[in-house]
Amino acid sequence: YANSFKDPSMIYLALDIGARTSEINRMDADWLDLKNGVVRIPKEDAAKNREDWICPLKDETVRILDRWLEERGASEKYDDRTALWLTKYGNRYDKDSLRTVFRNIAEDAGFDLGTRDLSPYSIRHSTGNYAEAGGGLATAAKQRRHKSKETTKKYSHSGVEQQRDTLNRLE
């Protein structure tokens, strides 16, 4: 289990697309288009149910997901099941089971979380902030799959380092 690609694939995908808990819960293996390096979330399964979402993946994430799909294919638990990830009990993950997975990974990596939350939502929030810092508000809105940039602005937070870097670029 410790050498499984299951949990890393979940974390990497969550980081890349800023996944909502419901999207991880609903994630099906056939949503992955690893040849093109994307996840295609169908409108009927998208959290806000507005349109199909095409979310790009980093090359490293594609590699890890590819390894997970190989591993997943060898597990009887996934026979005739479309879910990308199942708990040890054969259920899809919910917010509590995901939070446990994310916290366990952080603890295994030696992170002291203290009272901080580590969940798909907190990862989604961070992904959006990094997307905004690197590509602007429009990129963050698209990455978070917000219909409006106004919604994205509500979640925008620039850190001290980002503010300092911006000031240093001013002439």
Coordinates of N, CA, C and O in Angstrom, one line a residue:
Y1 N 0.8 -1.2 0.0 CA 0.0 0.0 0.0 C 0.9 1.3 0.0 O 0.5 2.2 -0.7
A2 N 1.9 1.2 0.7 CA 2.8 2.4 0.8 C 3.4 2.8 -0.5 O 3.8 3.9 -0.8
N3 N 3.6 1.8 -1.4 CA 4.2 2.0 -2.7 C 3.1 2.2 -3.8 O 3.4 2.2 -5.0
S4 N 1.9 2.4 -3.4 CA 0.8 2.5 -4.4 C 0.8 3.9 -5.0 O 1.2 4.9 -4.4
F5 N 0.3 4.0 -6.2 CA 0.1 5.3 -6.9 C -1.3 5.9 -6.7 O -1.6 6.9 -7.2
K6 N -2.1 5.2 -5.9 CA -3.5 5.6 -5.7 C -3.5 7.0 -5.0 O -4.1 8.0 -5.6
D7 N -3.0 7.1 -3.8 CA -3.0 8.4 -3.1 C -2.3 9.5 -3.8 O -2.8 10.6 -4.0
P8 N -1.0 9.2 -4.3 CA -0.4 10.3 -5.0 C -1.1 10.8 -6.3 O -1.2 12.0 -6.6
S9 N -1.8 9.8 -7.0 CA -2.6 10.2 -8.1 C -3.7 11.2 -7.7 O -4.0 12.1 -8.5
M10 N -4.3 10.9 -6.6 CA -5.4 11.7 -6.1 C -4.9 13.1 -5.8 O -5.5 14.1 -6.1
I11 N -3.8 13.2 -5.1 CA -3.3 14.5 -4.6 C -2.8 15.3 -5.9 O -3.1 16.5 -6.0
Y12 N -2.1 14.6 -6.7 CA -1.5 15.3 -7.9 C -2.7 15.9 -8.8 O -2.7 17.0 -9.2
L13 N -3.7 15.1 -9.0 CA -4.8 15.5 -9.8 C -5.6 16.7 -9.1 O -5.9 17.7 -9.7
A14 N -5.8 16.5 -7.8 CA -6.4 17.6 -7.0 C -5.6 18.9 -7.1 O -6.2 20.0 -7.3
L15 N -4.3 18.8 -7.0 CA -3.5 20.0 -7.1 C -3.6 20.6 -8.5 O -3.7 21.9 -8.7
D16 N -3.5 19.8 -9.5 CA -3.5 20.3 -10.9 C -4.8 21.0 -11.3 O -4.8 22.1 -11.9
I17 N -5.9 20.4 -10.9 CA -7.2 21.0 -11.4 C -8.0 21.7 -10.3 O -9.0 22.3 -10.6
G18 N -7.4 21.8 -9.1 CA -8.1 22.5 -8.0 C -9.5 21.8 -7.8 O -10.5 22.4 -7.8
A19 N -9.5 20.5 -7.7 CA -10.7 19.7 -7.7 C -11.5 20.0 -6.4 O -11.0 20.1 -5.3
R20 N -12.8 20.0 -6.6 CA -13.8 20.1 -5.5 C -13.9 18.6 -5.0 O -13.7 17.7 -5.7
T21 N -14.3 18.5 -3.7 CA -14.5 17.2 -3.1 C -15.5 16.4 -4.0 O -15.3 15.2 -4.3
S22 N -16.6 17.0 -4.4 CA -17.6 16.3 -5.3 C -17.0 15.8 -6.6 O -17.4 14.7 -7.1
E23 N -16.0 16.5 -7.1 CA -15.4 16.1 -8.4 C -14.5 14.9 -8.2 O -14.4 14.0 -9.0
I24 N -13.8 14.9 -7.0 CA -13.0 13.7 -6.7 C -13.9 12.5 -6.5 O -13.6 11.4 -6.9
N25 N -15.0 12.7 -5.8 CA -15.9 11.7 -5.5 C -16.5 11.1 -6.8 O -16.6 9.9 -6.9
R26 N -16.8 11.9 -7.7 CA -17.4 11.5 -9.0 C -16.4 11.0 -10.0 O -16.8 10.5 -11.1
M27 N -15.2 11.3 -9.8 CA -14.1 11.1 -10.9 C -14.2 9.7 -11.4 O -14.0 8.7 -10.6
D28 N -14.3 9.5 -12.7 CA -14.3 8.2 -13.4 C -13.0 8.1 -14.2 O -12.5 9.1 -14.7
A29 N -12.6 6.9 -14.3 CA -11.3 6.6 -15.1 C -11.5 7.1 -16.5 O -10.5 7.5 -17.1
D30 N -12.7 7.0 -17.1 CA -12.8 7.4 -18.5 C -12.8 8.9 -18.7 O -12.9 9.3 -19.8
W31 N -12.8 9.7 -17.6 CA -12.6 11.1 -17.8 C -11.2 11.5 -18.1 O -10.9 12.6 -18.6
L32 N -10.3 10.6 -17.9 CA -8.9 10.9 -18.1 C -8.5 10.7 -19.6 O -8.9 9.7 -20.2
D33 N -7.9 11.7 -20.1 CA -7.4 11.6 -21.5 C -5.9 11.9 -21.4 O -5.4 13.0 -21.5
L34 N -5.2 10.9 -21.0 CA -3.7 11.0 -20.7 C -2.9 11.3 -21.9 O -1.9 11.9 -21.8
K35 N -3.4 10.8 -23.0 CA -2.7 11.0 -24.3 C -2.6 12.6 -24.6 O -1.6 13.1 -25.0
N36 N -3.7 13.3 -24.3 CA -3.7 14.7 -24.4 C -3.4 15.5 -23.2 O -3.5 16.7 -23.2
G37 N -3.1 14.8 -22.1 CA -2.8 15.4 -20.8 C -3.9 16.3 -20.2 O -3.6 17.3 -19.6
V38 N -5.1 15.8 -20.3 CA -6.3 16.5 -19.7 C -7.2 15.6 -19.0 O -7.2 14.4 -19.2
V39 N -8.1 16.2 -18.1 CA -9.2 15.5 -17.5 C -10.4 16.2 -18.2 O -10.5 17.4 -18.2
R40 N -11.4 15.4 -18.6 CA -12.6 16.0 -19.2 C -13.8 15.6 -18.2 O -14.2 14.5 -18.1
I41 N -14.2 16.7 -17.5 CA -15.3 16.5 -16.6 C -16.6 16.8 -17.3 O -16.9 17.9 -17.7
P42 N -17.5 15.8 -17.5 CA -18.8 16.0 -18.2 C -19.7 16.9 -17.4 O -19.7 17.0 -16.2
K43 N -20.4 17.7 -18.2 CA -21.3 18.7 -17.6 C -22.2 18.1 -16.5 O -22.4 18.7 -15.4
E44 N -22.8 16.9 -16.8 CA -23.7 16.3 -15.8 C -23.0 15.9 -14.5 O -23.7 15.6 -13.5
D45 N -21.7 15.8 -14.5 CA -20.9 15.4 -13.3 C -20.1 16.6 -12.7 O -19.5 16.5 -11.7
A46 N -20.1 17.7 -13.4 CA -19.4 18.9 -12.9 C -20.1 19.5 -11.7 O -21.4 19.4 -11.7
A47 N -19.4 19.9 -10.8 CA -20.0 20.4 -9.5 C -21.0 21.5 -9.7 O -22.0 21.5 -9.0
K48 N -20.8 22.4 -10.6 CA -21.7 23.5 -10.8 C -22.6 23.2 -12.0 O -23.5 24.0 -12.3
N49 N -22.4 22.1 -12.7 CA -23.3 21.6 -13.8 C -23.6 22.6 -14.9 O -24.7 22.7 -15.4
R50 N -22.6 23.4 -15.3 CA -22.8 24.5 -16.3 C -22.3 24.0 -17.7 O -22.9 24.3 -18.7
E51 N -21.2 23.3 -17.7 CA -20.6 22.9 -19.0 C -19.6 21.9 -18.8 O -19.2 21.6 -17.7
D52 N -19.2 21.2 -19.9 CA -18.1 20.2 -19.8 C -16.8 21.0 -19.4 O -16.6 22.1 -19.9
W53 N -16.0 20.5 -18.6 CA -14.7 21.1 -18.2 C -13.6 20.3 -18.7 O -13.5 19.1 -18.6
I54 N -12.6 21.0 -19.4 CA -11.4 20.3 -19.8 C -10.3 21.0 -19.0 O -10.1 22.2 -19.0
C55 N -9.6 20.1 -18.2 CA -8.6 20.6 -17.2 C -7.3 20.0 -17.6 O -7.1 18.8 -17.6
P56 N -6.3 20.9 -17.8 CA -5.0 20.4 -18.2 C -4.2 19.8 -17.0 O -4.5 20.2 -15.8
L57 N -3.3 18.9 -17.3 CA -2.6 18.2 -16.3 C -1.1 18.4 -16.6 O -0.7 18.4 -17.7
K58 N -0.3 18.5 -15.5 CA 1.2 18.5 -15.7 C 1.6 17.1 -16.1 O 1.0 16.1 -15.9
D59 N 2.8 17.1 -16.8 CA 3.4 15.9 -17.3 C 3.6 14.9 -16.1 O 3.3 13.7 -16.3
E60 N 4.0 15.3 -15.0 CA 4.3 14.5 -13.9 C 3.0 13.8 -13.4 O 2.9 12.6 -13.1
T61 N 1.9 14.6 -13.4 CA 0.6 14.1 -13.0 C 0.1 13.0 -14.0 O -0.4 12.0 -13.6
V62 N 0.3 13.2 -15.3 CA 0.0 12.3 -16.3 C 0.7 11.0 -16.0 O 0.1 9.9 -16.1
R63 N 2.0 11.1 -15.7 CA 2.8 9.9 -15.5 C 2.3 9.1 -14.3 O 2.1 7.9 -14.3
I64 N 2.0 9.8 -13.2 CA 1.5 9.2 -12.0 C 0.1 8.5 -12.2 O -0.2 7.4 -11.8
L65 N -0.8 9.3 -12.9 CA -2.1 8.7 -13.2 C -2.0 7.5 -14.1 O -2.7 6.5 -13.9
D66 N -1.1 7.5 -15.1 CA -0.9 6.3 -15.9 C -0.5 5.1 -15.1 O -1.0 4.0 -15.3
R67 N 0.4 5.3 -14.1 CA 0.9 4.2 -13.3 C -0.3 3.8 -12.4 O -0.4 2.6 -12.2
W68 N -1.1 4.7 -11.9 CA -2.3 4.3 -11.1 C -3.3 3.5 -11.9 O -3.8 2.5 -11.4
L69 N -3.5 3.9 -13.2 CA -4.4 3.1 -14.0 C -3.9 1.7 -14.2 O -4.8 0.8 -14.2
E70 N -2.6 1.5 -14.4 CA -2.1 0.2 -14.5 C -2.4 -0.6 -13.2 O -2.8 -1.8 -13.2
E71 N -2.1 0.0 -12.1 CA -2.3 -0.6 -10.8 C -3.8 -0.9 -10.5 O -4.2 -2.0 -10.1
R72 N -4.6 0.1 -10.8 CA -6.0 -0.1 -10.7 C -6.6 -1.2 -11.5 O -7.4 -2.0 -11.1
G73 N -6.1 -1.4 -12.7 CA -6.5 -2.5 -13.6 C -6.2 -3.9 -13.1 O -6.8 -4.8 -13.5
A74 N -5.2 -4.0 -12.2 CA -4.9 -5.2 -11.6 C -5.7 -5.6 -10.3 O -5.5 -6.7 -9.8
S75 N -6.5 -4.7 -9.9 CA -7.3 -4.9 -8.7 C -8.7 -5.3 -9.0 O -9.4 -4.6 -9.7
E76 N -9.1 -6.4 -8.4 CA -10.5 -6.9 -8.7 C -11.6 -6.0 -8.2 O -12.7 -5.9 -8.7
K77 N -11.2 -5.2 -7.2 CA -12.2 -4.2 -6.6 C -12.7 -3.3 -7.7 O -13.9 -2.8 -7.6
Y78 N -11.9 -3.0 -8.7 CA -12.3 -2.1 -9.8 C -13.0 -2.8 -11.0 O -13.4 -2.1 -11.9
D79 N -13.1 -4.1 -11.0 CA -13.7 -4.8 -12.1 C -15.2 -4.3 -12.2 O -15.9 -4.2 -11.3
D80 N -15.5 -3.9 -13.4 CA -16.8 -3.4 -13.8 C -17.2 -2.2 -13.0 O -18.4 -1.9 -12.8
R81 N -16.2 -1.4 -12.5 CA -16.5 -0.1 -11.8 C -15.8 1.0 -12.6 O -14.7 0.8 -13.1
T82 N -16.4 2.1 -12.7 CA -15.8 3.2 -13.4 C -15.1 4.2 -12.5 O -14.3 5.0 -13.0
A83 N -15.4 4.2 -11.2 CA -14.7 5.1 -10.3 C -13.2 5.1 -10.4 O -12.6 4.0 -10.5
L84 N -12.6 6.2 -10.5 CA -11.1 6.3 -10.6 C -10.5 5.8 -9.3 O -9.5 5.1 -9.3
W85 N -11.1 6.2 -8.1 CA -10.6 5.8 -6.8 C -11.7 5.2 -6.0 O -12.8 5.8 -5.9
L86 N -11.4 4.1 -5.3 CA -12.4 3.6 -4.3 C -11.6 3.4 -2.9 O -10.4 3.1 -2.9
T87 N -12.4 3.5 -1.9 CA -11.8 3.3 -0.5 C -11.5 1.8 -0.4 O -11.9 1.0 -1.2
K88 N -10.9 1.5 0.7 CA -10.6 0.0 1.0 C -11.9 -0.8 1.1 O -11.9 -2.0 1.0
Y89 N -13.0 -0.1 1.4 CA -14.3 -0.8 1.5 C -15.0 -0.8 0.2 O -16.2 -1.3 0.1
G90 N -14.4 -0.3 -0.9 CA -15.1 -0.3 -2.2 C -16.0 0.8 -2.5 O -16.8 0.7 -3.4
N91 N -16.0 1.8 -1.7 CA -16.9 3.0 -1.8 C -16.1 4.1 -2.5 O -14.9 4.2 -2.4
R92 N -16.8 5.1 -3.1 CA -16.2 6.3 -3.5 C -15.8 7.1 -2.3 O -16.5 7.0 -1.3
Y93 N -14.9 8.0 -2.4 CA -14.4 8.8 -1.3 C -15.4 9.9 -1.1 O -16.0 10.5 -2.0
D94 N -15.6 10.3 0.2 CA -16.4 11.4 0.6 C -15.5 12.5 1.2 O -14.3 12.2 1.3
K95 N -16.1 13.6 1.7 CA -15.2 14.6 2.2 C -14.4 14.2 3.4 O -13.3 14.6 3.6
D96 N -15.0 13.3 4.3 CA -14.3 12.9 5.5 C -13.2 11.9 5.1 O -12.0 12.0 5.6
S97 N -13.5 11.0 4.2 CA -12.4 10.0 3.9 C -11.3 10.7 3.1 O -10.1 10.3 3.2
L98 N -11.6 11.7 2.3 CA -10.6 12.4 1.5 C -9.7 13.2 2.5 O -8.5 13.3 2.3
R99 N -10.4 13.9 3.4 CA -9.6 14.7 4.4 C -8.6 13.7 5.1 O -7.5 14.1 5.4
T100 N -9.0 12.5 5.5 CA -8.2 11.6 6.2 C -7.0 11.2 5.3 O -5.8 11.2 5.7
V101 N -7.3 10.9 4.0 CA -6.2 10.6 3.1 C -5.2 11.7 3.0 O -4.0 11.5 3.1
F102 N -5.7 12.9 2.8 CA -4.8 14.1 2.6 C -4.0 14.3 3.9 O -2.8 14.6 3.8
R103 N -4.6 14.2 5.0 CA -3.9 14.5 6.3 C -2.8 13.4 6.5 O -1.7 13.7 7.0
N104 N -3.2 12.1 6.2 CA -2.2 11.0 6.4 C -1.0 11.2 5.5 O 0.2 11.0 5.9
I105 N -1.2 11.6 4.3 CA -0.1 11.9 3.3 C 0.8 13.0 3.9 O 2.0 12.9 3.9
A106 N 0.2 14.1 4.4 CA 1.0 15.2 4.9 C 1.8 14.7 6.1 O 3.0 15.1 6.3
E107 N 1.2 13.9 7.0 CA 1.9 13.5 8.2 C 3.0 12.5 7.8 O 4.1 12.6 8.4
D108 N 2.7 11.6 6.8 CA 3.8 10.7 6.3 C 5.0 11.5 5.8 O 6.1 11.0 5.8
A109 N 4.7 12.6 5.2 CA 5.7 13.5 4.6 C 6.4 14.3 5.6 O 7.4 15.0 5.3
G110 N 6.0 14.3 6.9 CA 6.6 15.0 7.9 C 6.1 16.4 8.1 O 6.7 17.2 8.8
F111 N 5.0 16.8 7.5 CA 4.4 18.1 7.7 C 3.7 18.2 9.0 O 2.9 17.3 9.3
D112 N 3.9 19.2 9.7 CA 3.2 19.5 11.0 C 2.0 20.4 10.6 O 2.2 21.6 10.4
L113 N 0.9 19.8 10.5 CA -0.3 20.6 10.1 C -0.9 21.4 11.3 O -1.6 22.4 11.0
G114 N -0.6 21.0 12.5 CA -1.1 21.7 13.6 C -2.6 21.8 13.5 O -3.3 20.8 13.3
T115 N -3.2 23.0 13.5 CA -4.7 23.1 13.4 C -5.1 23.4 12.0 O -6.3 23.7 11.8
R116 N -4.1 23.5 11.1 CA -4.5 23.8 9.7 C -5.2 22.7 9.1 O -5.0 21.5 9.3
D117 N -6.1 23.0 8.2 CA -6.9 22.0 7.5 C -6.2 21.6 6.2 O -5.6 22.5 5.5
L118 N -6.2 20.4 5.9 CA -5.7 19.9 4.6 C -6.8 19.1 4.0 O -7.1 18.0 4.4
S119 N -7.5 19.6 3.0 CA -8.6 19.0 2.3 C -8.6 19.3 0.9 O -7.9 20.2 0.5
P120 N -9.5 18.7 0.1 CA -9.6 19.1 -1.3 C -9.9 20.6 -1.4 O -9.4 21.3 -2.3
Y121 N -10.7 21.1 -0.5 CA -11.1 22.6 -0.6 C -9.8 23.4 -0.4 O -9.6 24.4 -1.1
S122 N -9.0 23.1 0.6 CA -7.8 23.9 0.9 C -6.8 23.8 -0.2 O -6.2 24.8 -0.6
I123 N -6.7 22.6 -0.8 CA -5.9 22.5 -2.0 C -6.4 23.3 -3.2 O -5.7 23.9 -3.9
R124 N -7.7 23.2 -3.4 CA -8.4 24.0 -4.4 C -8.1 25.5 -4.3 O -7.8 26.2 -5.2
H125 N -8.2 25.9 -3.1 CA -7.9 27.3 -2.8 C -6.5 27.7 -3.1 O -6.2 28.7 -3.8
S126 N -5.5 26.9 -2.7 CA -4.1 27.1 -3.0 C -3.8 27.1 -4.5 O -3.1 27.9 -5.0
T127 N -4.4 26.1 -5.2 CA -4.2 26.0 -6.6 C -4.7 27.3 -7.3 O -4.0 27.8 -8.2
G128 N -5.8 27.8 -6.9 CA -6.4 29.0 -7.5 C -5.5 30.2 -7.3 O -5.2 31.0 -8.2
N129 N -4.9 30.3 -6.0 CA -4.0 31.4 -5.7 C -2.7 31.3 -6.6 O -2.2 32.3 -7.0
Y130 N -2.2 30.1 -6.7 CA -1.0 29.9 -7.5 C -1.3 30.2 -9.0 O -0.5 30.8 -9.7
A131 N -2.4 29.8 -9.5 CA -2.8 30.1 -10.8 C -2.9 31.6 -11.1 O -2.5 32.1 -12.1
E132 N -3.5 32.2 -10.1 CA -3.7 33.7 -10.2 C -2.3 34.4 -10.2 O -2.0 35.3 -11.0
A133 N -1.4 34.0 -9.3 CA -0.1 34.6 -9.2 C 0.7 34.4 -10.5 O 1.4 35.3 -11.0
G134 N 0.5 33.2 -11.1 CA 1.3 32.9 -12.3 C 0.7 33.4 -13.6 O 1.4 33.6 -14.6
G135 N -0.6 33.4 -13.6 CA -1.3 33.7 -14.9 C -2.4 34.8 -14.9 O -3.0 35.0 -15.9
G136 N -2.6 35.3 -13.7 CA -3.7 36.4 -13.6 C -5.0 35.8 -13.2 O -5.3 34.6 -13.1
L137 N -5.9 36.8 -13.0 CA -7.3 36.4 -12.6 C -8.1 35.5 -13.6 O -8.8 34.6 -13.2
A138 N -7.9 35.8 -14.8 CA -8.6 35.0 -15.9 C -8.1 33.5 -15.8 O -9.0 32.6 -15.9
T139 N -6.8 33.3 -15.6 CA -6.3 31.9 -15.5 C -6.9 31.3 -14.2 O -7.3 30.1 -14.3
A140 N -6.9 32.0 -13.1 CA -7.4 31.4 -11.9 C -8.9 31.1 -12.0 O -9.3 30.1 -11.5
A141 N -9.6 32.0 -12.7 CA -11.1 31.7 -12.8 C -11.3 30.4 -13.6 O -12.1 29.6 -13.3
K142 N -10.5 30.3 -14.7 CA -10.6 29.1 -15.5 C -10.2 27.8 -14.8 O -10.9 26.8 -14.9
Q143 N -9.1 27.9 -14.0 CA -8.6 26.8 -13.3 C -9.6 26.4 -12.2 O -9.8 25.2 -12.0
R144 N -10.2 27.3 -11.6 CA -11.2 27.0 -10.5 C -12.6 26.7 -11.1 O -13.5 26.3 -10.4
R145 N -12.7 26.9 -12.4 CA -14.0 26.6 -13.1 C -15.1 27.5 -12.6 O -16.2 27.1 -12.4
H146 N -14.7 28.8 -12.4 CA -15.7 29.8 -12.0 C -16.3 30.4 -13.3 O -15.6 30.6 -14.2
K147 N -17.6 30.6 -13.2 CA -18.3 31.2 -14.4 C -17.9 32.7 -14.5 O -17.8 33.3 -15.5
S148 N -17.7 33.3 -13.3 CA -17.4 34.8 -13.3 C -16.1 35.1 -12.6 O -15.7 34.4 -11.6
K149 N -15.3 36.0 -13.1 CA -14.1 36.5 -12.4 C -14.4 37.1 -11.1 O -13.6 37.1 -10.2
E150 N -15.7 37.6 -10.9 CA -16.1 38.2 -9.7 C -16.1 37.2 -8.6 O -15.7 37.4 -7.4
T151 N -16.5 36.0 -8.9 CA -16.5 34.9 -7.9 C -15.0 34.6 -7.5 O -14.7 34.4 -6.4
T152 N -14.1 34.6 -8.5 CA -12.7 34.3 -8.3 C -12.1 35.3 -7.3 O -11.3 35.0 -6.5
K153 N -12.5 36.6 -7.5 CA -12.0 37.7 -6.7 C -12.3 37.5 -5.2 O -11.5 37.9 -4.4
K154 N -13.4 36.9 -4.9 CA -13.8 36.6 -3.5 C -12.7 35.7 -2.8 O -12.5 35.8 -1.6
Y155 N -12.1 34.8 -3.6 CA -11.2 33.9 -3.1 C -9.7 34.3 -3.2 O -8.8 33.6 -2.8
S156 N -9.5 35.5 -3.9 CA -8.1 35.9 -4.1 C -7.4 36.4 -2.9 O -8.0 37.2 -2.2
H157 N -6.2 35.9 -2.7 CA -5.4 36.4 -1.6 C -3.9 36.5 -2.1 O -3.4 35.5 -2.6
S158 N -3.3 37.6 -2.0 CA -1.9 37.7 -2.3 C -1.1 37.7 -1.0 O -1.4 38.4 -0.1
G159 N -0.1 36.9 -1.1 CA 0.8 36.8 0.1 C 1.8 37.9 0.1 O 2.0 38.6 -0.9
V160 N 2.5 38.0 1.2 CA 3.6 39.0 1.4 C 4.6 38.9 0.3 O 5.1 39.9 -0.3
E161 N 5.1 37.6 0.1 CA 6.1 37.4 -1.0 C 5.6 37.9 -2.3 O 6.4 38.5 -3.1
Q162 N 4.4 37.5 -2.7 CA 3.9 37.9 -4.0 C 3.8 39.5 -4.1 O 4.2 40.1 -5.1
Q163 N 3.4 40.1 -3.0 CA 3.3 41.6 -3.0 C 4.7 42.2 -3.1 O 5.0 43.1 -3.9
R164 N 5.7 41.6 -2.4 CA 7.1 42.1 -2.5 C 7.7 41.9 -3.9 O 8.3 42.8 -4.5
D165 N 7.4 40.7 -4.5 CA 7.9 40.5 -5.9 C 7.3 41.5 -6.9 O 8.0 42.0 -7.7
T166 N 6.0 41.8 -6.7 CA 5.3 42.8 -7.5 C 6.0 44.2 -7.3 O 6.3 44.9 -8.3
L167 N 6.2 44.6 -6.1 CA 6.9 45.9 -5.8 C 8.3 45.9 -6.4 O 8.7 46.9 -7.0
N168 N 9.0 44.8 -6.3 CA 10.4 44.8 -6.9 C 10.4 44.9 -8.4 O 11.4 45.4 -9.0
R169 N 9.3 44.5 -9.1 CA 9.3 44.6 -10.5 C 8.9 46.0 -11.0 O 9.0 46.3 -12.2
L170 N 8.3 46.8 -10.1 CA 8.0 48.2 -10.4 C 9.2 49.0 -10.6 O 10.2 48.9 -9.9
E171 N 9.2 49.9 -11.6 CA 10.3 50.8 -11.8 C 10.0 52.2 -11.5 O 8.9 52.7 -11.5

